[in-house]
PDB file of C-alpha atoms in Angstrom:
ATOM      1  CA  UNK R 232     -31.681 -61.557 -94.229  1.00 95.00           C
ATOM      2  CA  UNK R 233     -33.639 -64.753 -93.487  1.00 97.00           C
ATOM      3  CA  UNK R 234     -31.386 -66.660 -95.897  1.00 98.00           C
ATOM      4  CA  UNK R 235     -28.294 -65.269 -94.146  1.00 98.00           C
ATOM      5  CA  UNK R 236     -29.716 -66.410 -90.798  1.00 98.00           C
ATOM      6  CA  UNK R 237     -30.287 -69.893 -92.234  1.00 98.00           C
ATOM      7  CA  UNK R 238     -26.642 -69.986 -93.327  1.00 98.00           C
ATOM      8  CA  UNK R 239     -25.545 -68.925 -89.846  1.00 98.00           C
ATOM      9  CA  UNK R 240     -27.599 -71.718 -88.261  1.00 98.00           C
ATOM     10  CA  UNK R 241     -26.097 -74.248 -90.668  1.00 98.00           C
ATOM     11  CA  UNK R 242     -22.605 -72.974 -89.849  1.00 98.00           C
ATOM     12  CA  UNK R 243     -23.317 -73.495 -86.137  1.00 98.00           C
ATOM     13  CA  UNK R 244     -24.337 -77.099 -86.853  1.00 98.00           C
ATOM     14  CA  UNK R 245     -20.899 -77.574 -88.481  1.00 97.00           C
ATOM     15  CA  UNK R 246     -19.281 -76.238 -85.254  1.00 98.00           C
ATOM     16  CA  UNK R 247     -18.310 -73.010 -87.012  1.00 98.00           C
ATOM     17  CA  UNK R 248     -18.776 -69.473 -85.740  1.00 97.00           C
ATOM     18  CA  UNK R 249     -22.447 -68.904 -86.652  1.00 98.00           C
ATOM     19  CA  UNK R 250     -22.218 -66.193 -89.280  1.00 98.00           C
ATOM     20  CA  UNK R 251     -24.069 -66.239 -92.581  1.00 98.00           C
ATOM     21  CA  UNK R 252     -24.035 -64.014 -95.642  1.00 98.00           C
ATOM     22  CA  UNK R 253     -25.891 -63.678 -98.913  1.00 98.00           C
ATOM     23  CA  UNK R 254     -25.408 -61.536-102.010  1.00 98.00           C
ATOM     24  CA  UNK R 255     -28.561 -60.416-103.765  1.00 98.00           C
ATOM     25  CA  UNK R 256     -29.246 -58.785-107.103  1.00 97.00           C
ATOM     26  CA  UNK R 257     -31.493 -55.880-106.052  1.00 97.00           C
ATOM     27  CA  UNK R 258     -33.073 -55.649-109.516  1.00 97.00           C
ATOM     28  CA  UNK R 259     -34.419 -59.211-109.420  1.00 97.00           C
ATOM     29  CA  UNK R 260     -34.230 -59.867-105.654  1.00 97.00           C
ATOM     30  CA  UNK R 261     -32.541 -63.157-106.526  1.00 98.00           C
ATOM     31  CA  UNK R 262     -29.917 -64.594-104.184  1.00 98.00           C
ATOM     32  CA  UNK R 263     -26.755 -65.060-106.238  1.00 98.00           C
ATOM     33  CA  UNK R 264     -24.514 -66.486-103.513  1.00 98.00           C
ATOM     34  CA  UNK R 265     -24.973 -67.717 -99.968  1.00 98.00           C
ATOM     35  CA  UNK R 266     -22.555 -69.106 -97.384  1.00 98.00           C
ATOM     36  CA  UNK R 267     -21.798 -69.594 -93.752  1.00 98.00           C
ATOM     37  CA  UNK R 268     -18.411 -69.607 -92.095  1.00 98.00           C
ATOM     38  CA  UNK R 269     -16.237 -72.589 -93.092  1.00 98.00           C
ATOM     39  CA  UNK R 270     -12.886 -71.770 -91.472  1.00 98.00           C
ATOM     40  CA  UNK R 271     -12.685 -75.011 -89.502  1.00 98.00           C
ATOM     41  CA  UNK R 272     -14.124 -77.227 -92.225  1.00 97.00           C
ATOM     42  CA  UNK R 273     -11.728 -75.904 -94.874  1.00 98.00           C
ATOM     43  CA  UNK R 274      -8.783 -75.253 -92.511  1.00 98.00           C
ATOM     44  CA  UNK R 275      -8.742 -71.768 -93.994  1.00 98.00           C
ATOM     45  CA  UNK R 276      -8.705 -68.705 -91.726  1.00 98.00           C
ATOM     46  CA  UNK R 277     -10.069 -66.587 -94.586  1.00 98.00           C
ATOM     47  CA  UNK R 278     -13.154 -68.753 -95.196  1.00 98.00           C
ATOM     48  CA  UNK R 279     -15.522 -66.282 -93.551  1.00 98.00           C
ATOM     49  CA  UNK R 280     -19.082 -66.160 -94.874  1.00 98.00           C
ATOM     50  CA  UNK R 281     -18.571 -62.725 -96.429  1.00 98.00           C
ATOM     51  CA  UNK R 282     -15.413 -63.753 -98.280  1.00 98.00           C
ATOM     52  CA  UNK R 283     -17.024 -66.938 -99.552  1.00 98.00           C
ATOM     53  CA  UNK R 284     -20.075 -65.157-100.973  1.00 98.00           C
ATOM     54  CA  UNK R 285     -17.939 -62.431-102.532  1.00 98.00           C
ATOM     55  CA  UNK R 286     -15.797 -65.078-104.227  1.00 98.00           C
ATOM     56  CA  UNK R 287     -18.871 -66.879-105.581  1.00 98.00           C
ATOM     57  CA  UNK R 288     -20.620 -63.705-106.768  1.00 98.00           C
ATOM     58  CA  UNK R 289     -17.464 -62.436-108.490  1.00 98.00           C
ATOM     59  CA  UNK R 290     -17.055 -65.815-110.170  1.00 98.00           C
ATOM     60  CA  UNK R 291     -20.642 -65.698-111.426  1.00 97.00           C
ATOM     61  CA  UNK R 292     -20.233 -62.097-112.590  1.00 96.00           C
ATOM     62  CA  UNK R 293     -16.882 -62.788-114.226  1.00 97.00           C
ATOM     63  CA  UNK R 294     -15.538 -59.678-112.531  1.00 97.00           C
ATOM     64  CA  UNK R 295     -13.536 -58.648-109.493  1.00 95.00           C
ATOM     65  CA  UNK R 296     -15.930 -55.823-108.635  1.00 97.00           C
ATOM     66  CA  UNK R 297     -19.667 -56.274-107.991  1.00 97.00           C
ATOM     67  CA  UNK R 298     -20.950 -52.783-107.152  1.00 96.00           C
ATOM     68  CA  UNK R 299     -24.524 -53.383-108.314  1.00 96.00           C
ATOM     69  CA  UNK R 300     -25.199 -56.171-105.825  1.00 98.00           C
ATOM     70  CA  UNK R 301     -26.284 -56.100-102.169  1.00 98.00           C
ATOM     71  CA  UNK R 302     -24.621 -57.986 -99.325  1.00 98.00           C
ATOM     72  CA  UNK R 303     -26.475 -59.114 -96.201  1.00 98.00           C
ATOM     73  CA  UNK R 304     -24.520 -60.437 -93.208  1.00 98.00           C
ATOM     74  CA  UNK R 305     -25.756 -61.620 -89.817  1.00 98.00           C
ATOM     75  CA  UNK R 306     -23.018 -59.811 -87.893  1.00 95.00           C
ATOM     76  CA  UNK R 307     -20.892 -56.729 -88.412  1.00 96.00           C
ATOM     77  CA  UNK R 308     -17.938 -57.792 -90.605  1.00 97.00           C
ATOM     78  CA  UNK R 309     -14.460 -58.140 -89.126  1.00 97.00           C
ATOM     79  CA  UNK R 310     -11.625 -55.980 -90.451  1.00 98.00           C
ATOM     80  CA  UNK R 311     -10.583 -58.581 -93.054  1.00 98.00           C
ATOM     81  CA  UNK R 312     -14.124 -58.920 -94.388  1.00 98.00           C
ATOM     82  CA  UNK R 313     -14.695 -55.166 -94.337  1.00 97.00           C
ATOM     83  CA  UNK R 314     -11.649 -54.755 -96.569  1.00 97.00           C
ATOM     84  CA  UNK R 315     -12.851 -57.507 -98.927  1.00 97.00           C
ATOM     85  CA  UNK R 316     -16.265 -55.829 -99.121  1.00 97.00           C
ATOM     86  CA  UNK R 317     -14.576 -52.519 -99.868  1.00 96.00           C
ATOM     87  CA  UNK R 318     -12.404 -54.034-102.600  1.00 96.00           C
ATOM     88  CA  UNK R 319     -15.424 -55.720-104.208  1.00 96.00           C
ATOM     89  CA  UNK R 320     -17.247 -52.370-104.015  1.00 94.00           C
ATOM     90  CA  UNK R 321     -20.457 -53.898-102.767  1.00 86.00           C
TER      91      UNK R 321
END
């Protein structure tokens, strides 16, 4: 959760909504993906922290589902992110 908080602080410095997220492999406790919101920077309304880390973790896993990983977010996910989390089966 500390890493997610760091991402949120970095997002705030970029004038983004300060939300951070990380995806962790619970077996190794290694952070596989980390991000903060980038909607303004990327001009992309879907560039929420949760979506960005899910995209990165799926890319690393070579799969569209990542049920064996854990997601940590600094704020309760919005409806869009909740659906993405559900689809990724985190």
